Amino acid sequence: MATTLRLRRNPASKAPARAPWEESPTAVGQAGKGVVLFVVIAAVLVPLWVVVLTSLSTTGAIGRAGGLVIWPDGLTLDAYRQMLTNSQVTRALVVSLLVTVIGTLVSMVVSVLCAYGLSRSRSMGHRIILMVLILTMFVSGGLIPTYLVVTGLGGYGQYWALILPSAVSVFNILVLRSFYASTSAELIDAAKMDGAGDWRTLWSVVLPTSKAVTAVITLFYAVGYWNSFFNVMLYMPVDSAKWPLQYVLLEYVNQGMNMPGSVNNGYGTGHAQTAPLSLQMAVVVLTLVPILMVYPFMQKHFRTGVLTGAVKG
């Protein structure tokens, strides 16, 4: 005879019901969860607060703080005015946006087509191709052969060298393939009965039913292109007019380069009104803004996208 487990609920409480085997939370446990949550939130927000505040601080405030500013003291927008009027930064911003948009588009087209082909069990040679792709996740030619191939094809100093060498991620293809393989067979059969070919089936059936995983993989590619600077070091380290924003940030922060009109130290008393440290933090904020604007809208897709695509199939 089947028995039904009754969940315990406090009539005076709006808390969700607990199963009989679950213990009631203790005060120590609740306090510990609060402390851990506070530490995690502080670890995320405090560095962001310091970076933004330092970018808005004057030379005197940075000098009094001895470097990074933790508490507001003499706020100004001079760093952002000087940064946005600097031709190298604005040009680098445009380059980063173009590389991110074009690179993400190329990567998604190749990844979606490859994943859809591998998800069809009757595709010719799909098992061999899948094994070869998985093999590249563990064994690669290395940095020097990649550099020789790209430069041998005339990629040195060309924008396509920032896109094509890293255009495809096998991990992302596997996630997309797993999700596409779990698409309802009835929908695909119905599309074929209506006369739809593979291209129409992909566009009208598979992609509309997998918007979550497509959005997540698109975000992964976009963030990768936006944050990329290593390919610039390899293929165009000399021509500063072609540098994206991340490489300009690297030069300003790590190499000690100064924008025109800034003083020579982080908190000195030079004639300029803007300290280099404030400019550096302003460039950091500029690189964070696009991701911070897009990420909240994509967050809801992570659970239904990556996790579902990884588990199914």
mmCIF file of N, CA, C and O in Angstrom, residues 71-168:
data_model
loop_
_atom_site.group_PDB
_atom_site.id
_atom_site.type_symbol
_atom_site.label_atom_id
_atom_site.label_comp_id
_atom_site.label_asym_id
_atom_site.label_seq_id
_atom_site.Cartn_x
_atom_site.Cartn_y
_atom_site.Cartn_z
ATOM 1 N N TRP A 71 37.418 55.617 -0.126
ATOM 2 C CA TRP A 71 36.344 56.474 0.356
ATOM 3 C C TRP A 71 36.296 57.729 -0.507
ATOM 4 O O TRP A 71 37.334 58.284 -0.842
ATOM 5 N N PRO A 72 35.099 58.196 -0.908
ATOM 6 C CA PRO A 72 35.007 59.371 -1.790
ATOM 7 C C PRO A 72 35.709 60.594 -1.220
ATOM 8 O O PRO A 72 35.534 60.939 -0.053
ATOM 9 N N ASP A 73 36.525 61.234 -2.053
ATOM 10 C CA ASP A 73 37.268 62.417 -1.619
ATOM 11 C C ASP A 73 37.676 63.216 -2.858
ATOM 12 O O ASP A 73 38.660 62.896 -3.520
ATOM 13 N N GLY A 74 36.918 64.233 -3.191
ATOM 14 C CA GLY A 74 37.245 65.059 -4.351
ATOM 15 C C GLY A 74 36.965 64.369 -5.665
ATOM 16 O O GLY A 74 37.899 64.006 -6.397
ATOM 17 N N LEU A 75 35.686 64.143 -5.997
ATOM 18 C CA LEU A 75 35.301 63.429 -7.210
ATOM 19 C C LEU A 75 35.327 64.364 -8.417
ATOM 20 O O LEU A 75 35.025 65.544 -8.318
ATOM 21 N N THR A 76 35.681 63.801 -9.559
ATOM 22 C CA THR A 76 35.742 64.559 -10.807
ATOM 23 C C THR A 76 35.597 63.606 -11.981
ATOM 24 O O THR A 76 35.895 62.405 -11.867
ATOM 25 N N LEU A 77 35.151 64.137 -13.100
ATOM 26 C CA LEU A 77 35.013 63.349 -14.335
ATOM 27 C C LEU A 77 36.137 63.631 -15.324
ATOM 28 O O LEU A 77 36.034 63.263 -16.503
ATOM 29 N N ASP A 78 37.210 64.262 -14.855
ATOM 30 C CA ASP A 78 38.293 64.639 -15.757
ATOM 31 C C ASP A 78 38.926 63.427 -16.439
ATOM 32 O O ASP A 78 39.324 63.501 -17.604
ATOM 33 N N ALA A 79 39.038 62.310 -15.720
ATOM 34 C CA ALA A 79 39.660 61.121 -16.308
ATOM 35 C C ALA A 79 38.841 60.623 -17.497
ATOM 36 O O ALA A 79 39.396 60.263 -18.545
ATOM 37 N N TYR A 80 37.526 60.615 -17.356
ATOM 38 C CA TYR A 80 36.677 60.141 -18.446
ATOM 39 C C TYR A 80 36.667 61.130 -19.603
ATOM 40 O O TYR A 80 36.640 60.727 -20.774
ATOM 41 N N ARG A 81 36.706 62.429 -19.304
ATOM 42 C CA ARG A 81 36.773 63.415 -20.386
ATOM 43 C C ARG A 81 38.067 63.262 -21.170
ATOM 44 O O ARG A 81 38.075 63.282 -22.403
ATOM 45 N N GLN A 82 39.173 63.117 -20.440
ATOM 46 C CA GLN A 82 40.460 62.999 -21.121
ATOM 47 C C GLN A 82 40.557 61.680 -21.883
ATOM 48 O O GLN A 82 41.119 61.632 -22.979
ATOM 49 N N MET A 83 39.987 60.620 -21.315
ATOM 50 C CA MET A 83 40.053 59.321 -21.973
ATOM 51 C C MET A 83 39.231 59.313 -23.250
ATOM 52 O O MET A 83 39.683 58.835 -24.302
ATOM 53 N N LEU A 84 38.014 59.851 -23.187
ATOM 54 C CA LEU A 84 37.131 59.822 -24.348
ATOM 55 C C LEU A 84 37.543 60.807 -25.428
ATOM 56 O O LEU A 84 37.081 60.699 -26.566
ATOM 57 N N THR A 85 38.365 61.782 -25.089
ATOM 58 C CA THR A 85 38.889 62.691 -26.100
ATOM 59 C C THR A 85 40.235 62.230 -26.640
ATOM 60 O O THR A 85 40.786 62.875 -27.529
ATOM 61 N N ASN A 86 40.749 61.128 -26.100
ATOM 62 C CA ASN A 86 42.010 60.568 -26.584
ATOM 63 C C ASN A 86 41.731 59.701 -27.806
ATOM 64 O O ASN A 86 40.935 58.762 -27.752
ATOM 65 N N SER A 87 42.350 60.006 -28.911
ATOM 66 C CA SER A 87 42.055 59.315 -30.166
ATOM 67 C C SER A 87 42.396 57.835 -30.104
ATOM 68 O O SER A 87 41.707 57.010 -30.710
ATOM 69 N N GLN A 88 43.452 57.472 -29.367
ATOM 70 C CA GLN A 88 43.837 56.065 -29.314
ATOM 71 C C GLN A 88 42.781 55.224 -28.598
ATOM 72 O O GLN A 88 42.454 54.119 -29.030
ATOM 73 N N VAL A 89 42.212 55.748 -27.523
ATOM 74 C CA VAL A 89 41.212 55.001 -26.770
ATOM 75 C C VAL A 89 39.925 54.869 -27.572
ATOM 76 O O VAL A 89 39.326 53.785 -27.648
ATOM 77 N N THR A 90 39.456 55.959 -28.162
ATOM 78 C CA THR A 90 38.222 55.884 -28.945
ATOM 79 C C THR A 90 38.385 54.978 -30.158
ATOM 80 O O THR A 90 37.468 54.222 -30.496
ATOM 81 N N ARG A 91 39.548 55.036 -30.801
ATOM 82 C CA ARG A 91 39.786 54.144 -31.940
ATOM 83 C C ARG A 91 39.845 52.686 -31.481
ATOM 84 O O ARG A 91 39.308 51.788 -32.142
ATOM 85 N N ALA A 92 40.481 52.439 -30.334
ATOM 86 C CA ALA A 92 40.558 51.078 -29.805
ATOM 87 C C ALA A 92 39.179 50.557 -29.419
ATOM 88 O O ALA A 92 38.886 49.365 -29.587
ATOM 89 N N LEU A 93 38.315 51.442 -28.920
ATOM 90 C CA LEU A 93 36.954 51.029 -28.581
ATOM 91 C C LEU A 93 36.196 50.584 -29.820
ATOM 92 O O LEU A 93 35.487 49.567 -29.809
ATOM 93 N N VAL A 94 36.331 51.330 -30.907
ATOM 94 C CA VAL A 94 35.666 50.961 -32.162
ATOM 95 C C VAL A 94 36.211 49.634 -32.681
ATOM 96 O O VAL A 94 35.444 48.755 -33.117
ATOM 97 N N VAL A 95 37.528 49.450 -32.604
ATOM 98 C CA VAL A 95 38.133 48.195 -33.061
ATOM 99 C C VAL A 95 37.609 47.018 -32.237
ATOM 100 O O VAL A 95 37.257 45.963 -32.783
ATOM 101 N N SER A 96 37.527 47.183 -30.922
ATOM 102 C CA SER A 96 37.033 46.104 -30.064
ATOM 103 C C SER A 96 35.587 45.755 -30.381
ATOM 104 O O SER A 96 35.212 44.572 -30.427
ATOM 105 N N LEU A 97 34.765 46.772 -30.591
ATOM 106 C CA LEU A 97 33.358 46.516 -30.913
ATOM 107 C C LEU A 97 33.218 45.771 -32.239
ATOM 108 O O LEU A 97 32.437 44.812 -32.350
ATOM 109 N N LEU A 98 33.980 46.184 -33.253
ATOM 110 C CA LEU A 98 33.892 45.527 -34.555
ATOM 111 C C LEU A 98 34.401 44.087 -34.480
ATOM 112 O O LEU A 98 33.776 43.170 -35.031
ATOM 113 N N VAL A 99 35.523 43.880 -33.807
ATOM 114 C CA VAL A 99 36.069 42.527 -33.674
ATOM 115 C C VAL A 99 35.093 41.642 -32.908
ATOM 116 O O VAL A 99 34.878 40.472 -33.264
ATOM 117 N N THR A 100 34.481 42.172 -31.863
ATOM 118 C CA THR A 100 33.539 41.385 -31.065
ATOM 119 C C THR A 100 32.304 41.015 -31.874
ATOM 120 O O THR A 100 31.867 39.850 -31.868
ATOM 121 N N VAL A 101 31.727 41.971 -32.582
ATOM 122 C CA VAL A 101 30.506 41.706 -33.348
ATOM 123 C C VAL A 101 30.778 40.742 -34.496
ATOM 124 O O VAL A 101 30.080 39.723 -34.660
ATOM 125 N N ILE A 102 31.807 41.040 -35.302
ATOM 126 C CA ILE A 102 32.100 40.177 -36.461
ATOM 127 C C ILE A 102 32.579 38.806 -36.000
ATOM 128 O O ILE A 102 32.159 37.771 -36.538
ATOM 129 N N GLY A 103 33.452 38.780 -34.997
ATOM 130 C CA GLY A 103 33.953 37.501 -34.506
ATOM 131 C C GLY A 103 32.859 36.635 -33.921
ATOM 132 O O GLY A 103 32.814 35.415 -34.161
ATOM 133 N N THR A 104 31.955 37.223 -33.149
ATOM 134 C CA THR A 104 30.853 36.453 -32.570
ATOM 135 C C THR A 104 29.947 35.905 -33.656
ATOM 136 O O THR A 104 29.487 34.753 -33.586
ATOM 137 N N LEU A 105 29.683 36.711 -34.676
ATOM 138 C CA LEU A 105 28.842 36.260 -35.787
ATOM 139 C C LEU A 105 29.480 35.076 -36.512
ATOM 140 O O LEU A 105 28.823 34.057 -36.775
ATOM 141 N N VAL A 106 30.778 35.182 -36.824
ATOM 142 C CA VAL A 106 31.476 34.093 -37.512
ATOM 143 C C VAL A 106 31.492 32.840 -36.651
ATOM 144 O O VAL A 106 31.214 31.724 -37.120
ATOM 145 N N SER A 107 31.798 32.987 -35.373
ATOM 146 C CA SER A 107 31.875 31.832 -34.474
ATOM 147 C C SER A 107 30.527 31.140 -34.330
ATOM 148 O O SER A 107 30.446 29.904 -34.324
ATOM 149 N N MET A 108 29.456 31.916 -34.211
ATOM 150 C CA MET A 108 28.135 31.313 -34.040
ATOM 151 C C MET A 108 27.684 30.593 -35.301
ATOM 152 O O MET A 108 27.095 29.504 -35.226
ATOM 153 N N VAL A 109 27.950 31.169 -36.467
ATOM 154 C CA VAL A 109 27.555 30.509 -37.719
ATOM 155 C C VAL A 109 28.268 29.170 -37.855
ATOM 156 O O VAL A 109 27.638 28.123 -38.129
ATOM 157 N N VAL A 110 29.583 29.152 -37.643
ATOM 158 C CA VAL A 110 30.352 27.913 -37.770
ATOM 159 C C VAL A 110 29.935 26.900 -36.699
ATOM 160 O O VAL A 110 29.738 25.710 -36.980
ATOM 161 N N SER A 111 29.772 27.355 -35.462
ATOM 162 C CA SER A 111 29.442 26.442 -34.366
ATOM 163 C C SER A 111 28.053 25.850 -34.521
ATOM 164 O O SER A 111 27.843 24.654 -34.301
ATOM 165 N N VAL A 112 27.073 26.672 -34.906
ATOM 166 C CA VAL A 112 25.703 26.172 -35.063
ATOM 167 C C VAL A 112 25.625 25.165 -36.205
ATOM 168 O O VAL A 112 25.015 24.092 -36.069
ATOM 169 N N LEU A 113 26.240 25.469 -37.337
ATOM 170 C CA LEU A 113 26.204 24.540 -38.467
ATOM 171 C C LEU A 113 26.909 23.236 -38.136
ATOM 172 O O LEU A 113 26.411 22.145 -38.455
ATOM 173 N N CYS A 114 28.062 23.341 -37.483
ATOM 174 C CA CYS A 114 28.809 22.133 -37.123
ATOM 175 C C CYS A 114 28.027 21.308 -36.103
ATOM 176 O O CYS A 114 27.912 20.081 -36.230
ATOM 177 N N ALA A 115 27.469 21.958 -35.088
ATOM 178 C CA ALA A 115 26.736 21.240 -34.043
ATOM 179 C C ALA A 115 25.477 20.579 -34.610
ATOM 180 O O ALA A 115 25.138 19.449 -34.244
ATOM 181 N N TYR A 116 24.780 21.268 -35.497
ATOM 182 C CA TYR A 116 23.567 20.685 -36.069
ATOM 183 C C TYR A 116 23.906 19.477 -36.935
ATOM 184 O O TYR A 116 23.218 18.445 -36.882
ATOM 185 N N GLY A 117 24.969 19.579 -37.724
ATOM 186 C CA GLY A 117 25.364 18.434 -38.537
ATOM 187 C C GLY A 117 25.763 17.240 -37.693
ATOM 188 O O GLY A 117 25.406 16.092 -37.996
ATOM 189 N N LEU A 118 26.486 17.480 -36.597
ATOM 190 C CA LEU A 118 26.905 16.385 -35.727
ATOM 191 C C LEU A 118 25.751 15.815 -34.917
ATOM 192 O O LEU A 118 25.829 14.682 -34.438
ATOM 193 N N SER A 119 24.695 16.583 -34.729
ATOM 194 C CA SER A 119 23.555 16.099 -33.941
ATOM 195 C C SER A 119 22.646 15.175 -34.738
ATOM 196 O O SER A 119 21.824 14.469 -34.160
ATOM 197 N N ARG A 120 22.776 15.162 -36.059
ATOM 198 C CA ARG A 120 21.958 14.275 -36.886
ATOM 199 C C ARG A 120 22.666 12.936 -37.014
ATOM 200 O O ARG A 120 23.770 12.854 -37.568
ATOM 201 N N SER A 121 22.041 11.891 -36.538
ATOM 202 C CA SER A 121 22.687 10.575 -36.481
ATOM 203 C C SER A 121 22.988 10.005 -37.863
ATOM 204 O O SER A 121 23.849 9.131 -37.995
ATOM 205 N N ARG A 122 22.291 10.479 -38.878
ATOM 206 C CA ARG A 122 22.512 9.941 -40.224
ATOM 207 C C ARG A 122 23.469 10.788 -41.046
ATOM 208 O O ARG A 122 23.645 10.538 -42.243
ATOM 209 N N SER A 123 24.101 11.767 -40.447
ATOM 210 C CA SER A 123 25.066 12.594 -41.180
ATOM 211 C C SER A 123 26.292 11.765 -41.533
ATOM 212 O O SER A 123 26.792 10.986 -40.713
ATOM 213 N N MET A 124 26.793 11.950 -42.733
ATOM 214 C CA MET A 124 27.919 11.164 -43.207
ATOM 215 C C MET A 124 29.194 11.505 -42.425
ATOM 216 O O MET A 124 29.590 12.667 -42.358
ATOM 217 N N GLY A 125 29.801 10.517 -41.824
ATOM 218 C CA GLY A 125 31.063 10.686 -41.119
ATOM 219 C C GLY A 125 30.979 11.504 -39.848
ATOM 220 O O GLY A 125 32.003 12.008 -39.377
ATOM 221 N N HIS A 126 29.772 11.638 -39.263
ATOM 222 C CA HIS A 126 29.643 12.518 -38.094
ATOM 223 C C HIS A 126 30.393 11.972 -36.889
ATOM 224 O O HIS A 126 30.899 12.741 -36.063
ATOM 225 N N ARG A 127 30.495 10.663 -36.742
ATOM 226 C CA ARG A 127 31.217 10.097 -35.603
ATOM 227 C C ARG A 127 32.717 10.371 -35.706
ATOM 228 O O ARG A 127 33.371 10.719 -34.714
ATOM 229 N N ILE A 128 33.264 10.212 -36.901
ATOM 230 C CA ILE A 128 34.701 10.460 -37.084
ATOM 231 C C ILE A 128 35.014 11.933 -36.846
ATOM 232 O O ILE A 128 35.992 12.277 -36.169
ATOM 233 N N ILE A 129 34.182 12.807 -37.401
ATOM 234 C CA ILE A 129 34.398 14.245 -37.213
ATOM 235 C C ILE A 129 34.289 14.604 -35.739
ATOM 236 O O ILE A 129 35.072 15.405 -35.216
ATOM 237 N N LEU A 130 33.332 14.011 -35.037
ATOM 238 C CA LEU A 130 33.161 14.295 -33.608
ATOM 239 C C LEU A 130 34.385 13.847 -32.824
ATOM 240 O O LEU A 130 34.857 14.569 -31.928
ATOM 241 N N MET A 131 34.920 12.675 -33.135
ATOM 242 C CA MET A 131 36.112 12.196 -32.426
ATOM 243 C C MET A 131 37.316 13.093 -32.693
ATOM 244 O O MET A 131 38.116 13.362 -31.797
ATOM 245 N N VAL A 132 37.447 13.564 -33.932
ATOM 246 C CA VAL A 132 38.557 14.469 -34.256
ATOM 247 C C VAL A 132 38.432 15.774 -33.491
ATOM 248 O O VAL A 132 39.416 16.309 -32.958
ATOM 249 N N LEU A 133 37.204 16.315 -33.404
ATOM 250 C CA LEU A 133 37.004 17.553 -32.658
ATOM 251 C C LEU A 133 37.320 17.361 -31.178
ATOM 252 O O LEU A 133 37.961 18.219 -30.555
ATOM 253 N N ILE A 134 36.862 16.267 -30.607
ATOM 254 C CA ILE A 134 37.148 16.013 -29.187
ATOM 255 C C ILE A 134 38.643 15.847 -28.963
ATOM 256 O O ILE A 134 39.188 16.297 -27.945
ATOM 257 N N LEU A 135 39.336 15.218 -29.910
ATOM 258 C CA LEU A 135 40.781 15.033 -29.783
ATOM 259 C C LEU A 135 41.514 16.361 -29.700
ATOM 260 O O LEU A 135 42.496 16.495 -28.973
ATOM 261 N N THR A 136 41.023 17.371 -30.433
ATOM 262 C CA THR A 136 41.688 18.682 -30.409
ATOM 263 C C THR A 136 41.555 19.379 -29.058
ATOM 264 O O THR A 136 42.300 20.327 -28.785
ATOM 265 N N MET A 137 40.615 18.931 -28.210
ATOM 266 C CA MET A 137 40.494 19.512 -26.874
ATOM 267 C C MET A 137 41.633 19.076 -25.972
ATOM 268 O O MET A 137 41.948 19.750 -24.981
ATOM 269 N N PHE A 138 42.260 17.956 -26.289
ATOM 270 C CA PHE A 138 43.321 17.417 -25.444
ATOM 271 C C PHE A 138 44.699 17.508 -26.094
ATOM 272 O O PHE A 138 45.715 17.564 -25.395
ATOM 273 N N VAL A 139 44.732 17.525 -27.422
ATOM 274 C CA VAL A 139 46.004 17.581 -28.144
ATOM 275 C C VAL A 139 45.915 18.715 -29.160
ATOM 276 O O VAL A 139 44.983 18.749 -29.977
ATOM 277 N N SER A 140 46.854 19.635 -29.118
ATOM 278 C CA SER A 140 46.866 20.751 -30.071
ATOM 279 C C SER A 140 48.267 20.920 -30.640
ATOM 280 O O SER A 140 49.248 20.405 -30.094
ATOM 281 N N GLY A 141 48.341 21.643 -31.742
ATOM 282 C CA GLY A 141 49.633 21.848 -32.381
ATOM 283 C C GLY A 141 50.572 22.717 -31.582
ATOM 284 O O GLY A 141 51.794 22.602 -31.702
ATOM 285 N N GLY A 142 50.031 23.609 -30.754
ATOM 286 C CA GLY A 142 50.877 24.485 -29.952
ATOM 287 C C GLY A 142 50.903 25.900 -30.495
ATOM 288 O O GLY A 142 50.390 26.195 -31.588
ATOM 289 N N LEU A 143 51.530 26.766 -29.745
ATOM 290 C CA LEU A 143 51.538 28.182 -30.089
ATOM 291 C C LEU A 143 52.388 28.469 -31.324
ATOM 292 O O LEU A 143 51.978 29.218 -32.211
ATOM 293 N N ILE A 144 53.581 27.898 -31.391
ATOM 294 C CA ILE A 144 54.482 28.204 -32.509
ATOM 295 C C ILE A 144 53.915 27.729 -33.845
ATOM 296 O O ILE A 144 53.911 28.496 -34.829
ATOM 297 N N PRO A 145 53.408 26.492 -33.967
ATOM 298 C CA PRO A 145 52.789 26.107 -35.250
ATOM 299 C C PRO A 145 51.608 26.989 -35.626
ATOM 300 O O PRO A 145 51.426 27.323 -36.804
ATOM 301 N N THR A 146 50.801 27.374 -34.645
ATOM 302 C CA THR A 146 49.674 28.259 -34.942
ATOM 303 C C THR A 146 50.162 29.604 -35.472
ATOM 304 O O THR A 146 49.627 30.145 -36.445
ATOM 305 N N TYR A 147 51.182 30.141 -34.835
ATOM 306 C CA TYR A 147 51.749 31.418 -35.277
ATOM 307 C C TYR A 147 52.309 31.300 -36.696
ATOM 308 O O TYR A 147 52.105 32.195 -37.530
ATOM 309 N N LEU A 148 52.992 30.200 -36.989
ATOM 310 C CA LEU A 148 53.572 30.020 -38.318
ATOM 311 C C LEU A 148 52.484 29.895 -39.382
ATOM 312 O O LEU A 148 52.622 30.418 -40.496
ATOM 313 N N VAL A 149 51.392 29.206 -39.051
ATOM 314 C CA VAL A 149 50.300 29.058 -40.014
ATOM 315 C C VAL A 149 49.643 30.408 -40.299
ATOM 316 O O VAL A 149 49.415 30.784 -41.454
ATOM 317 N N VAL A 150 49.341 31.163 -39.239
ATOM 318 C CA VAL A 150 48.663 32.442 -39.418
ATOM 319 C C VAL A 150 49.544 33.422 -40.182
ATOM 320 O O VAL A 150 49.098 34.085 -41.121
ATOM 321 N N THR A 151 50.803 33.530 -39.785
ATOM 322 C CA THR A 151 51.702 34.453 -40.488
ATOM 323 C C THR A 151 51.995 33.976 -41.907
ATOM 324 O O THR A 151 52.163 34.789 -42.821
ATOM 325 N N GLY A 152 52.048 32.646 -42.106
ATOM 326 C CA GLY A 152 52.272 32.118 -43.451
ATOM 327 C C GLY A 152 51.121 32.422 -44.393
ATOM 328 O O GLY A 152 51.317 32.542 -45.608
ATOM 329 N N LEU A 153 49.919 32.568 -43.837
ATOM 330 C CA LEU A 153 48.749 32.921 -44.641
ATOM 331 C C LEU A 153 48.575 34.425 -44.778
ATOM 332 O O LEU A 153 47.570 34.884 -45.336
ATOM 333 N N GLY A 154 49.552 35.187 -44.288
ATOM 334 C CA GLY A 154 49.490 36.639 -44.419
ATOM 335 C C GLY A 154 48.670 37.321 -43.347
ATOM 336 O O GLY A 154 48.165 38.432 -43.569
ATOM 337 N N GLY A 155 48.539 36.692 -42.187
ATOM 338 C CA GLY A 155 47.713 37.266 -41.142
ATOM 339 C C GLY A 155 48.409 38.260 -40.241
ATOM 340 O O GLY A 155 47.741 38.927 -39.429
ATOM 341 N N TYR A 156 49.738 38.406 -40.342
ATOM 342 C CA TYR A 156 50.442 39.330 -39.458
ATOM 343 C C TYR A 156 50.023 40.770 -39.780
ATOM 344 O O TYR A 156 50.150 41.243 -40.903
ATOM 345 N N GLY A 157 49.510 41.440 -38.763
ATOM 346 C CA GLY A 157 49.069 42.814 -38.935
ATOM 347 C C GLY A 157 47.674 42.951 -39.517
ATOM 348 O O GLY A 157 47.242 44.070 -39.809
ATOM 349 N N GLN A 158 46.951 41.837 -39.680
ATOM 350 C CA GLN A 158 45.603 41.870 -40.247
ATOM 351 C C GLN A 158 44.559 41.611 -39.161
ATOM 352 O O GLN A 158 44.795 40.839 -38.230
ATOM 353 N N TYR A 159 43.401 42.231 -39.315
ATOM 354 C CA TYR A 159 42.348 42.080 -38.319
ATOM 355 C C TYR A 159 41.812 40.651 -38.241
ATOM 356 O O TYR A 159 41.396 40.206 -37.170
ATOM 357 N N TRP A 160 41.807 39.930 -39.361
ATOM 358 C CA TRP A 160 41.245 38.590 -39.318
ATOM 359 C C TRP A 160 42.061 37.662 -38.430
ATOM 360 O O TRP A 160 41.545 36.632 -37.957
ATOM 361 N N ALA A 161 43.325 38.023 -38.165
ATOM 362 C CA ALA A 161 44.133 37.215 -37.256
ATOM 363 C C ALA A 161 43.636 37.295 -35.816
ATOM 364 O O ALA A 161 43.994 36.456 -34.985
ATOM 365 N N LEU A 162 42.821 38.306 -35.508
ATOM 366 C CA LEU A 162 42.238 38.411 -34.172
ATOM 367 C C LEU A 162 40.961 37.591 -34.045
ATOM 368 O O LEU A 162 40.443 37.445 -32.929
ATOM 369 N N ILE A 163 40.449 37.059 -35.161
ATOM 370 C CA ILE A 163 39.160 36.368 -35.149
ATOM 371 C C ILE A 163 39.299 34.890 -35.488
ATOM 372 O O ILE A 163 38.902 34.019 -34.703
ATOM 373 N N LEU A 164 39.844 34.584 -36.661
ATOM 374 C CA LEU A 164 39.813 33.213 -37.161
ATOM 375 C C LEU A 164 40.591 32.210 -36.312
ATOM 376 O O LEU A 164 40.123 31.083 -36.131
ATOM 377 N N PRO A 165 41.790 32.528 -35.782
ATOM 378 C CA PRO A 165 42.493 31.514 -34.984
ATOM 379 C C PRO A 165 41.727 31.035 -33.762
ATOM 380 O O PRO A 165 41.953 29.918 -33.287
ATOM 381 N N SER A 166 40.816 31.841 -33.244
ATOM 382 C CA SER A 166 40.035 31.447 -32.068
ATOM 383 C C SER A 166 38.537 31.478 -32.359
ATOM 384 O O SER A 166 37.732 31.698 -31.459
ATOM 385 N N ALA A 167 38.172 31.232 -33.609
ATOM 386 C CA ALA A 167 36.767 31.381 -34.003
ATOM 387 C C ALA A 167 35.894 30.239 -33.522
ATOM 388 O O ALA A 167 34.685 30.406 -33.388
ATOM 389 N N VAL A 168 36.473 29.079 -33.253
ATOM 390 C CA VAL A 168 35.672 27.904 -32.920
ATOM 391 C C VAL A 168 36.113 27.343 -31.576
ATOM 392 O O VAL A 168 37.304 27.172 -31.330
#
